[in-house]
XYZ file of C-alpha atoms in Angstrom:
707
model
C -27.917 13.412 6.978
C -26.719 15.304 10.011
C -24.441 18.281 9.355
C -21.380 18.339 11.621
C -19.421 21.430 12.604
C -15.686 21.814 12.109
C -14.818 20.604 15.624
C -16.734 17.344 15.220
C -15.289 16.283 11.863
C -12.194 14.086 11.838
C -10.464 13.177 8.557
C -8.196 10.145 8.681
C -6.396 8.317 5.911
C -5.477 4.649 6.264
C -2.003 3.895 4.887
C 0.214 0.865 5.218
C 1.879 -1.960 3.360
C -0.046 -4.237 1.028
C -2.044 -6.774 3.058
C -1.866 -4.898 6.359
C -5.671 -4.881 6.671
C -6.652 -1.279 5.912
C -9.774 -2.170 3.923
C -10.908 -4.689 6.539
C -10.400 -2.143 9.335
C -12.449 0.454 7.466
C -15.222 -2.106 6.895
C -15.215 -3.057 10.573
C -15.431 0.574 11.697
C -18.454 1.157 9.448
C -20.066 -1.991 10.843
C -19.246 -1.156 14.462
C -20.831 2.291 14.041
C -23.983 0.799 12.499
C -23.585 2.336 9.028
C -23.653 -1.147 7.499
C -25.426 -4.149 8.992
C -23.165 -6.807 7.521
C -19.417 -6.824 7.107
C -18.025 -7.627 3.685
C -14.610 -9.139 3.041
C -11.902 -8.563 0.459
C -12.093 -12.263 -0.480
C -15.851 -12.066 -1.128
C -15.403 -8.817 -3.086
C -18.175 -7.057 -1.184
C -16.471 -4.416 0.963
C -17.681 -0.825 0.823
C -14.183 0.394 0.016
C -12.932 -1.960 -2.720
C -15.875 -1.579 -5.069
C -14.186 -1.177 -8.471
C -14.035 -4.066 -10.947
C -10.252 -3.838 -11.153
C -10.030 -4.203 -7.350
C -12.304 -7.254 -7.438
C -10.189 -8.807 -10.167
C -6.856 -8.138 -8.430
C -8.104 -8.739 -4.878
C -6.462 -5.576 -3.576
C -7.048 -1.821 -3.311
C -5.997 0.103 -6.409
C -7.772 3.428 -5.832
C -8.142 5.636 -2.763
C -11.747 5.408 -1.563
C -13.441 8.020 0.659
C -15.855 6.653 3.267
C -17.419 8.015 6.427
C -18.717 6.785 9.725
C -20.364 8.413 12.735
C -19.325 7.573 16.271
C -20.577 9.208 19.466
C -21.579 12.505 17.883
C -18.460 12.757 15.722
C -18.137 12.250 11.992
C -15.041 10.351 10.880
C -14.140 10.641 7.198
C -11.936 7.700 6.229
C -9.893 7.413 3.049
C -8.781 3.842 2.403
C -5.657 3.822 0.225
C -3.734 1.185 -1.771
C -0.758 -0.442 -0.103
C 1.528 -0.502 -3.134
C 3.662 2.520 -3.970
C 2.933 2.113 -7.683
C -0.259 3.931 -6.693
C 1.503 6.639 -4.707
C -0.564 9.308 -6.480
C -3.711 7.976 -4.793
C -1.922 7.830 -1.442
C -0.378 11.318 -1.603
C -3.634 13.023 -2.575
C -5.292 11.364 0.422
C -2.502 12.290 2.847
C -2.741 15.862 1.603
C -6.329 16.324 2.853
C -6.161 14.169 5.978
C -6.022 15.685 9.459
C -4.444 12.521 10.865
C -2.744 9.478 9.370
C -3.606 5.969 10.586
C -0.683 3.723 9.669
C -1.740 0.081 9.778
C 0.872 -2.590 10.581
C 0.304 -6.316 10.149
C 1.395 -7.933 13.441
C 2.573 -10.993 11.506
C 5.150 -9.045 9.479
C 5.806 -5.857 11.458
C 7.129 -2.758 9.714
C 7.487 -3.687 6.041
C 9.085 -1.906 3.106
C 5.715 -0.456 2.162
C 5.417 1.029 5.643
C 8.821 2.688 5.333
C 7.934 4.172 1.946
C 4.659 5.578 3.311
C 6.404 6.984 6.370
C 8.843 8.962 4.229
C 5.892 10.804 2.679
C 4.018 11.217 5.974
C 7.131 12.649 7.603
C 7.574 15.084 4.706
C 4.042 16.407 5.236
C 4.512 16.545 9.033
C 1.030 15.101 9.572
C -0.300 13.887 12.957
C 0.130 10.115 12.885
C -0.954 7.132 14.929
C -0.092 3.482 14.399
C -2.450 0.508 14.549
C -0.973 -2.967 14.885
C -3.520 -5.283 13.279
C -4.145 -9.060 13.439
C -3.050 -9.297 17.069
C -5.053 -12.542 17.397
C -3.183 -14.338 14.605
C -1.056 -17.315 15.770
C 2.040 -15.733 14.175
C 1.397 -12.217 15.473
C 4.300 -10.502 17.239
C 3.193 -7.225 18.793
C 6.527 -6.516 20.498
C 8.556 -6.903 17.294
C 6.050 -4.719 15.444
C 6.379 -2.024 18.087
C 10.188 -2.204 17.912
C 9.900 -1.728 14.156
C 7.755 1.366 14.670
C 10.331 2.781 17.086
C 13.112 2.106 14.563
C 11.048 4.025 12.029
C 9.928 7.076 14.040
C 12.105 7.028 17.175
C 11.295 6.933 20.863
C 8.268 9.212 20.443
C 6.229 6.159 19.472
C 4.275 5.316 22.658
C 2.019 2.401 23.469
C -1.573 3.301 24.226
C -2.451 -0.388 24.195
C -0.919 -3.823 24.138
C -2.520 -7.251 23.535
C -2.943 -9.997 26.095
C -4.556 -13.449 26.089
C -6.300 -14.493 29.319
C -7.798 -17.998 29.530
C -7.904 -18.215 25.758
C -9.730 -14.895 25.374
C -8.189 -12.043 23.383
C -7.757 -8.949 25.553
C -6.340 -5.465 25.086
C -4.778 -3.493 27.921
C -5.365 0.260 27.487
C -2.834 2.345 29.440
C -4.541 5.662 28.653
C -7.840 4.627 30.248
C -6.136 2.032 32.477
C -8.713 -0.602 31.551
C -8.655 -4.122 30.213
C -10.939 -4.932 27.275
C -11.886 -8.612 27.057
C -13.416 -9.847 23.793
C -15.606 -12.799 23.040
C -14.729 -15.229 20.234
C -16.695 -13.114 17.714
C -15.268 -9.782 18.847
C -17.658 -6.841 19.002
C -18.342 -4.959 22.201
C -15.771 -5.943 24.847
C -16.159 -6.494 28.554
C -14.411 -3.675 30.463
C -12.409 -4.996 33.419
C -9.735 -3.803 35.843
C -6.173 -4.517 34.784
C -5.072 -7.864 36.335
C -2.565 -7.730 39.175
C 0.095 -9.524 37.143
C -0.104 -6.772 34.493
C -0.395 -3.816 36.881
C 3.330 -3.069 37.085
C 3.791 -3.089 33.294
C 0.614 -1.060 32.715
C 1.687 1.527 35.310
C 5.118 1.795 33.704
C 3.610 2.345 30.236
C 1.053 4.780 31.657
C 3.840 6.821 33.241
C 5.788 6.856 29.953
C 2.650 8.134 28.240
C 2.147 10.812 30.886
C 5.741 12.022 30.514
C 5.507 12.175 26.720
C 2.177 14.022 26.875
C 3.484 16.535 29.445
C 6.478 17.413 27.264
C 4.222 19.108 24.717
C 2.847 21.926 26.853
C 4.411 24.096 29.561
C 1.243 24.142 31.643
C 0.955 20.356 31.510
C 4.619 19.997 32.399
C 4.122 22.138 35.494
C 1.082 20.065 36.482
C 3.062 16.868 35.998
C 5.960 18.152 38.130
C 3.484 19.250 40.787
C 1.218 16.149 40.871
C 3.472 13.463 39.406
C 0.709 12.487 36.981
C -1.980 13.889 34.688
C -5.720 13.307 34.534
C -7.191 11.530 31.510
C -8.444 14.846 30.115
C -5.000 16.418 30.539
C -3.446 13.348 28.951
C -5.708 13.697 25.901
C -4.726 17.349 25.558
C -1.002 16.531 25.727
C -1.296 13.676 23.247
C -3.168 15.878 20.766
C -0.521 18.603 21.055
C 2.224 16.011 20.567
C 0.497 14.677 17.462
C 0.049 18.194 16.083
C 3.760 18.844 16.645
C 4.578 15.545 14.915
C 6.438 14.540 18.074
C 4.173 11.871 19.561
C 2.929 8.754 17.782
C 0.313 6.716 19.688
C 0.259 2.963 19.055
C -2.949 0.907 19.199
C -3.740 -2.742 18.565
C -6.748 -4.343 16.883
C -8.033 -7.383 15.115
C -9.942 -5.810 12.260
C -11.144 -9.174 10.957
C -12.601 -10.196 14.336
C -13.868 -6.698 15.236
C -11.637 -6.285 18.272
C -10.546 -2.791 19.291
C -12.108 -0.795 16.450
C -14.618 0.966 18.721
C -11.870 2.131 21.087
C -9.822 3.324 18.101
C -12.781 5.381 16.861
C -13.222 6.811 20.341
C -9.593 7.965 20.334
C -9.978 9.512 16.887
C -13.076 11.355 18.134
C -11.706 12.583 21.453
C -7.990 13.010 20.833
C -6.907 12.990 17.177
C -6.778 16.504 15.685
C -9.608 17.934 13.615
C -9.171 20.382 10.742
C -10.031 23.158 13.212
C -6.935 22.208 15.258
C -4.506 22.500 12.355
C -2.458 25.592 11.628
C -3.741 27.899 8.856
C -2.419 26.804 5.496
C -0.331 29.234 3.473
C -1.676 29.694 -0.042
C 0.429 30.132 -3.176
C -0.194 33.881 -2.842
C 1.077 33.854 0.758
C -2.363 34.232 2.364
C -3.333 32.286 5.471
C -6.289 29.990 4.729
C -7.853 29.659 8.171
C -9.926 26.527 8.873
C -12.903 28.523 10.160
C -16.570 28.375 9.065
C -16.749 32.184 9.223
C -14.082 32.562 6.511
C -14.853 32.687 2.741
C -15.520 29.252 1.245
C -12.413 27.625 -0.234
C -12.362 24.095 -1.663
C -9.310 22.030 -2.574
C -9.844 19.272 -5.159
C -7.760 16.227 -4.262
C -9.267 13.493 -6.424
C -11.180 12.992 -9.672
C -12.927 9.825 -10.762
C -14.835 8.791 -13.883
C -17.536 6.180 -13.326
C -19.644 4.411 -15.974
C -23.177 5.832 -16.237
C -22.254 8.567 -13.754
C -19.482 10.604 -15.346
C -16.951 12.749 -13.531
C -16.969 12.837 -9.732
C -14.887 15.582 -8.115
C -13.728 15.036 -4.517
C -12.754 18.023 -2.406
C -11.992 19.187 1.103
C -13.640 22.322 2.460
C -10.562 24.259 3.586
C -12.575 27.167 5.008
C -16.121 28.525 5.122
C -19.324 26.594 4.470
C -20.496 25.085 1.206
C -24.163 24.824 0.214
C -25.745 23.085 -2.771
C -25.929 25.367 -5.844
C -23.102 27.621 -4.613
C -21.060 29.210 -7.398
C -17.273 29.236 -7.020
C -14.407 30.335 -9.261
C -11.598 28.004 -10.332
C -8.307 29.702 -9.376
C -6.416 28.020 -12.235
C -8.559 29.066 -15.172
C -10.998 31.680 -13.835
C -14.037 29.615 -14.838
C -17.115 29.652 -12.596
C -18.454 26.290 -11.415
C -21.936 25.694 -9.973
C -21.944 22.872 -7.441
C -25.510 21.734 -8.064
C -25.222 18.535 -6.063
C -23.246 17.781 -2.920
C -22.524 14.271 -1.710
C -20.815 12.303 1.000
C -19.253 9.279 -0.701
C -19.154 5.808 0.820
C -17.443 3.757 -1.852
C -19.873 3.755 -4.778
C -22.771 5.052 -2.674
C -23.578 8.760 -2.977
C -25.351 10.274 0.020
C -26.817 13.728 -0.778
C -26.225 16.567 1.683
C -27.378 20.180 1.636
C -24.319 21.668 3.321
C -20.698 20.901 4.183
C -18.701 22.736 6.830
C -15.015 23.572 7.212
C -12.876 20.469 7.358
C -15.403 18.162 5.713
C -14.771 16.018 2.669
C -17.400 15.861 -0.049
C -18.001 15.354 -3.746
C -19.899 16.863 -6.643
C -20.863 15.657 -10.107
C -19.973 16.870 -13.586
C -17.924 19.978 -12.866
C -16.891 21.240 -16.298
C -13.607 23.045 -15.732
C -12.136 21.502 -12.592
C -9.382 18.925 -12.159
C -7.321 17.399 -9.351
C -5.164 19.992 -7.540
C -7.531 22.873 -8.377
C -8.780 25.442 -5.853
C -12.339 26.804 -5.934
C -13.040 30.126 -4.225
C -15.723 32.840 -4.134
C -15.602 35.595 -6.721
C -13.576 38.510 -5.411
C -11.631 36.329 -2.960
C -8.842 34.794 -5.083
C -6.764 32.137 -3.361
C -4.799 29.097 -4.565
C -4.084 26.150 -2.289
C -0.570 24.788 -2.816
C -0.857 21.811 -5.178
C 0.104 18.249 -4.357
C 3.653 17.486 -5.493
C 3.793 14.092 -7.170
C 6.990 12.059 -7.625
C 8.525 11.838 -11.066
C 7.829 8.792 -13.201
C 9.906 5.646 -12.860
C 8.618 3.819 -15.932
C 8.187 5.114 -19.509
C 6.539 3.349 -22.424
C 5.596 4.259 -25.952
C 1.867 3.698 -26.346
C -0.192 3.318 -29.506
C -3.668 2.008 -30.231
C -3.730 -1.449 -31.822
C -6.347 -0.172 -34.268
C -5.441 3.147 -35.879
C -9.082 4.262 -35.725
C -8.954 3.992 -31.897
C -6.078 6.469 -31.520
C -8.297 9.423 -30.604
C -10.403 7.278 -28.278
C -7.245 6.035 -26.561
C -5.933 9.555 -26.027
C -9.245 10.657 -24.525
C -9.129 7.676 -22.156
C -5.519 8.401 -21.144
C -6.461 12.014 -20.474
C -9.130 10.787 -18.044
C -6.680 8.391 -16.393
C -4.300 11.329 -15.880
C -7.143 13.332 -14.306
C -7.793 10.439 -11.922
C -4.114 10.008 -11.056
C -1.684 12.803 -12.071
C 1.276 10.413 -11.747
C 0.059 8.995 -15.075
C 1.515 11.435 -17.619
C 1.063 11.235 -21.390
C 2.923 13.438 -23.876
C 3.733 13.326 -27.567
C 7.417 13.507 -28.469
C 7.946 15.246 -31.792
C 11.530 14.076 -31.720
C 10.753 10.392 -31.129
C 7.462 10.543 -33.053
C 5.867 8.513 -30.277
C 3.179 8.959 -27.678
C 5.024 8.481 -24.357
C 3.252 7.274 -21.222
C 5.053 7.735 -17.903
C 3.961 6.180 -14.599
C 5.219 4.761 -11.320
C 5.771 1.084 -12.072
C 4.812 -2.142 -13.796
C 1.767 -2.711 -11.571
C 0.363 0.704 -12.381
C 1.089 0.048 -16.037
C -0.926 -3.178 -15.924
C -3.845 -1.315 -14.317
C -3.682 1.354 -17.047
C -3.790 -1.352 -19.700
C -6.719 -3.056 -17.944
C -8.594 0.245 -17.677
C -8.102 1.030 -21.367
C -9.412 -2.374 -22.428
C -12.197 -2.894 -19.881
C -13.204 0.664 -19.048
C -12.858 2.315 -22.447
C -12.832 -0.557 -24.946
C -9.410 0.314 -26.394
C -6.577 -2.128 -26.990
C -3.141 -0.531 -26.859
C 0.418 -1.627 -27.491
C 3.037 -0.614 -24.921
C 6.629 -0.728 -26.147
C 10.108 0.451 -25.330
C 10.418 4.153 -26.183
C 13.007 5.202 -28.720
C 16.089 6.962 -27.425
C 16.672 10.619 -28.283
C 20.095 10.155 -29.870
C 22.018 12.939 -31.563
C 24.140 12.573 -34.710
C 27.326 14.479 -35.464
C 30.569 14.079 -37.457
C 34.165 13.377 -36.492
C 36.140 14.552 -39.546
C 35.862 16.986 -42.516
C 34.288 15.909 -45.800
C 33.308 17.516 -49.106
C 30.461 16.795 -51.501
C 28.593 18.346 -54.377
C 25.193 17.719 -55.817
C 23.540 18.768 -59.084
C 19.748 18.943 -59.103
C 18.235 19.026 -62.595
C 14.615 18.514 -63.484
C 12.960 19.241 -66.809
C 9.254 18.686 -67.426
C 7.636 20.672 -70.187
C 7.784 24.290 -69.034
C 10.285 25.866 -66.648
C 12.552 23.284 -65.056
C 14.677 23.165 -61.906
C 18.446 23.498 -61.789
C 20.943 23.963 -58.974
C 24.426 22.750 -58.186
C 26.051 23.118 -54.769
C 29.594 22.347 -53.564
C 30.235 22.313 -49.819
C 32.687 21.243 -47.157
C 31.557 20.235 -43.665
C 33.569 19.944 -40.445
C 32.902 19.090 -36.800
C 32.152 22.289 -34.850
C 33.287 23.055 -31.316
C 33.417 26.197 -29.242
C 36.258 28.683 -29.912
C 37.571 26.913 -33.028
C 39.486 28.995 -35.587
C 37.826 30.214 -38.774
C 38.153 27.825 -41.760
C 41.287 28.183 -43.856
C 41.492 28.255 -47.649
C 38.118 29.974 -48.175
C 37.039 33.510 -48.882
C 34.441 34.103 -46.186
C 31.722 36.461 -47.387
C 29.169 35.730 -44.709
C 28.708 33.694 -41.520
C 25.608 32.672 -39.611
C 25.459 30.749 -36.329
C 22.200 28.851 -35.844
C 21.397 27.792 -32.266
C 19.549 24.528 -32.824
C 16.344 23.947 -30.786
C 17.585 20.476 -29.798
C 21.014 21.712 -28.681
C 24.281 22.396 -30.419
C 24.912 24.589 -33.474
C 24.995 24.828 -37.225
C 27.615 27.369 -38.357
C 26.903 28.304 -41.985
C 29.497 30.099 -44.147
C 28.984 31.805 -47.491
C 32.277 31.261 -49.324
C 30.951 31.817 -52.857
C 33.417 33.562 -55.207
C 32.551 35.204 -58.530
C 28.815 35.094 -58.071
C 28.404 31.490 -59.244
C 25.394 31.293 -56.900
C 23.230 34.324 -56.220
C 23.164 35.523 -52.630
C 19.382 35.116 -52.636
C 19.722 31.302 -52.914
C 21.935 30.894 -49.817
C 18.971 30.838 -47.353
C 17.408 28.016 -49.407
C 20.618 25.975 -49.229
C 20.690 26.503 -45.456
C 17.031 25.491 -45.220
C 17.779 22.227 -47.046
C 20.669 21.522 -44.653
C 18.466 22.181 -41.617
C 15.810 19.796 -42.922
C 18.395 17.004 -43.092
C 19.622 17.953 -39.596
C 16.104 17.349 -38.247
C 16.275 13.714 -39.351
C 19.831 12.400 -39.551
C 20.830 9.586 -41.954
C 21.973 7.156 -39.237
C 18.916 6.878 -36.977
C 16.587 9.720 -38.017
C 17.859 11.618 -34.949
C 18.739 15.314 -34.750
C 22.174 16.364 -36.068
C 24.230 18.887 -34.104
C 27.564 20.710 -34.018
C 28.499 20.959 -37.712
C 29.901 23.854 -39.708
C 29.298 24.124 -43.455
C 31.235 26.088 -46.060
C 29.340 26.554 -49.340
C 32.147 27.489 -51.724
C 31.066 26.721 -55.306
C 28.148 25.806 -57.546
C 26.182 26.652 -60.634
C 22.839 28.171 -61.473
C 20.647 28.682 -64.541
C 19.205 32.083 -65.463
C 15.711 30.565 -65.970
C 15.491 27.196 -64.175
C 17.235 28.020 -60.877
C 14.913 28.760 -57.952
C 14.640 28.392 -54.175
C 13.240 24.848 -54.296
C 16.051 23.645 -56.554
C 18.762 25.046 -54.278
C 17.066 23.689 -51.150
C 17.056 20.191 -52.685
C 20.649 20.491 -53.877
C 21.815 21.782 -50.492
C 20.072 18.920 -48.668
C 21.554 16.204 -50.906
C 25.054 17.676 -50.802
C 24.957 17.937 -47.024
C 23.688 14.385 -46.606
C 26.424 12.990 -48.874
C 29.137 14.956 -47.064
C 27.748 13.900 -43.680
C 27.940 10.193 -44.517
C 31.580 10.670 -45.633
C 32.552 12.567 -42.471
C 32.653 9.477 -40.239
C 29.282 10.193 -38.557
C 28.975 9.492 -34.857
C 25.984 8.793 -32.625
C 25.729 10.652 -29.323
C 23.543 9.193 -26.580
C 21.847 10.926 -23.652
C 23.602 10.258 -20.354
C 21.691 10.517 -17.073
C 22.939 11.440 -13.640
C 21.645 8.655 -11.415
C 21.418 8.729 -7.616
C 20.420 5.412 -6.043
C 19.587 5.112 -2.324
C 20.338 1.506 -1.398
C 20.246 -0.499 1.850
C 23.774 -1.358 2.948
C 23.289 -5.112 2.474
C 22.286 -4.682 -1.192
C 25.036 -2.297 -2.363
C 27.121 -5.031 -4.032
C 24.240 -6.413 -6.109
C 23.099 -2.955 -7.160
C 26.624 -1.901 -8.199
C 27.085 -5.094 -10.225
C 23.824 -4.420 -12.032
C 24.783 -0.790 -12.675
C 28.130 -1.777 -14.155
C 26.334 -4.161 -16.516
C 24.383 -1.085 -17.664
C 27.592 0.794 -18.594
C 27.297 3.010 -15.521
C 30.265 5.013 -14.238
C 30.266 5.131 -10.422
C 31.224 8.636 -9.268
C 30.944 8.195 -5.522
C 29.258 6.551 -2.551
C 27.954 8.404 0.501
C 26.423 7.090 3.731
C 22.836 8.033 4.623
C 21.653 6.358 7.859
C 21.273 2.633 7.108
C 21.500 3.379 3.418
C 24.248 4.122 0.908
C 23.783 6.764 -1.792
C 25.378 5.705 -5.079
C 26.131 8.570 -7.473
C 26.806 7.592 -11.058
C 26.209 8.369 -14.702
C 24.485 5.863 -16.970
C 23.293 5.894 -20.601
C 19.548 6.468 -20.843
C 19.265 3.450 -23.154
C 20.439 1.225 -20.283
C 17.808 2.444 -17.815
C 14.934 0.618 -19.492
C 13.406 -1.732 -16.910
C 15.683 -0.377 -14.162
C 12.846 0.424 -11.746
C 11.609 -3.174 -11.836
C 15.106 -4.662 -11.566
C 16.071 -2.398 -8.654
C 12.903 -3.345 -6.807
C 13.692 -7.019 -7.343
C 17.318 -6.684 -6.187
C 16.425 -4.818 -2.992
C 12.933 -6.157 -2.177
C 11.585 -2.701 -2.899
C 13.847 -0.934 -0.369
C 15.852 1.189 -2.831
C 14.840 4.413 -4.532
C 16.444 6.334 -7.377
C 16.406 9.696 -9.100
C 17.636 10.312 -12.642
C 18.265 13.610 -14.433
C 19.816 14.555 -17.773
C 23.578 15.068 -17.746
C 24.995 15.347 -21.289
C 25.321 13.712 -24.691
C 28.327 11.429 -25.104
C 29.580 9.264 -28.001
C 28.103 5.788 -28.318
C 30.700 2.963 -28.346
C 31.432 1.780 -31.903
C 30.033 -1.743 -31.520
C 26.809 -0.440 -30.001
C 26.452 2.226 -32.709
C 26.675 -0.448 -35.423
C 23.926 -2.424 -33.714
C 21.678 0.640 -33.314
C 22.051 1.648 -36.966
C 21.262 -1.915 -38.124
C 18.159 -2.033 -35.930
C 16.867 1.374 -37.079
C 14.259 -0.026 -39.432
C 13.329 -3.023 -37.302
C 10.214 -2.982 -35.049
C 10.766 -1.747 -31.487
C 10.640 -4.571 -28.919
C 7.583 -4.560 -26.691
């Protein structure tokens, strides 16, 4: 395979709403360039891009798939991404390594919610972006409305390079950059190039002049030429457009029919001749503050943006060459762990096809097999040249489930599979909660959850139960109480004996010392889960040896790790141990620990125990027309609305809501707002649970958790 230099490699990622035609456009570009001799379709499950079993079953892209094509002495690396934001991890990793973003719009539906979500991420990364309005030949296509939607999204810097036209029943595209008309036959393919018809000349000239003005704005020299000549040559136009794209201030708009192979060749020509290459981008600042220059003469630096595990193949690691040149068998150091990796095999990936190469240059995207120590977001660099590329920042999870293998013997197998799924998509996060005693899986939504379940069953042969996670309640008390407990055990030899009397009270900051006791010692224990235990030695007359006090405290702390109401942590209690008995032979540490635990538990249950629940700060960004529905739903979840602020066409609702009420909120919010709303939740405080709800929680403690 031909090796391309950094100036002739273009990396584009296709993003857009579900059903916009990204996979079909990628397939058509590969066909148009001659890399495949027959176009597959999503319906027939034979496209180069959607090659995974899960994608065939669901009929849609689930994973980001790197492809490549070659067009007029340029190499175009394409990453086809899913259109659903449940798979935002796949999309973000692809955007991160792209030089330009191709945002595909379905002309039947215009700018959809999915498009808006993608744009928010693209805009954050400041990436050069062009728009492609697809399905222009569909009877319900509306190019003008689609273009208006793009302008609403990105502003007046969206400029038409093309617009569609039908002449005598034939689909045509007017190109105002080249000032040509492309006329297509019924089967698409190579168009006939014609002059722009007289009845379109005025409109084409107007759009051409708009394009010239926008291009000239991006460079002082071009602006002077424009003022002097009143126009720009095609070469000058291309320069201005590229600069505008690099500045994230010009967004070219094209039109195609991917299904009928209309306009894809012209789009590839623009990507080749105008869209920025890696060599055009500014040097990237590393974590250490170094400039990573996209030059082949620099030391070789790779950034790993994707990991995949395939049956009978193993781990495939996808990377972008950020600088330098990479050859097969090169040894590079992993910046995260210091381990040396040997890249024995280098590939260009086209879906499931691996095409071996001997070398990859700056800006190129490649893959290698079976790297031992490398994961997504890692940087590989030469020994003696340490550098770390800034990692991809993934959004926090919106959905949490407790997960457990159906068969206990599969638990380890399940965890190994989930670890691999996390490597493939870091938005899938698995952690064990010691407090909840559950394995918690966090992800982006119900669709992603269904794919995880499918992958476990079909890819790894593990059946798993997904259920509602327990809530990390806290237990405390609301009034004083006293209790005593005698522990006596006799069995042959030395026995066990201990008796402990104690009083417990609710603790709060700055409270006065307890009255009516002789305080001989005080210890404040900062509890790992928050709050305090304040432990007083109030023993008089030596009825309990000082050496047994730590054992009593240990027994109390053991109960506080698993409270009597819901097995939750206990907090904010003070204990006065004021009396007891011991035996000169049978008393020991174990006996006093047991007595202390039982006395504390009895006192706790008599001290009107109270459940505290975690409260979350919740910020919800809602379209104005959905505010009422969202507020009604929040109030049904015991939310307290703190304020509402305007944010463009959205309203920002600020509120607090019990964590227990947020189960299923992501799905419900999506349903209420057609996917237009977003939310962010963070811990606020623990607050008392209402009495009626506490009774219900305590009754349900020993019942199975609902799935």
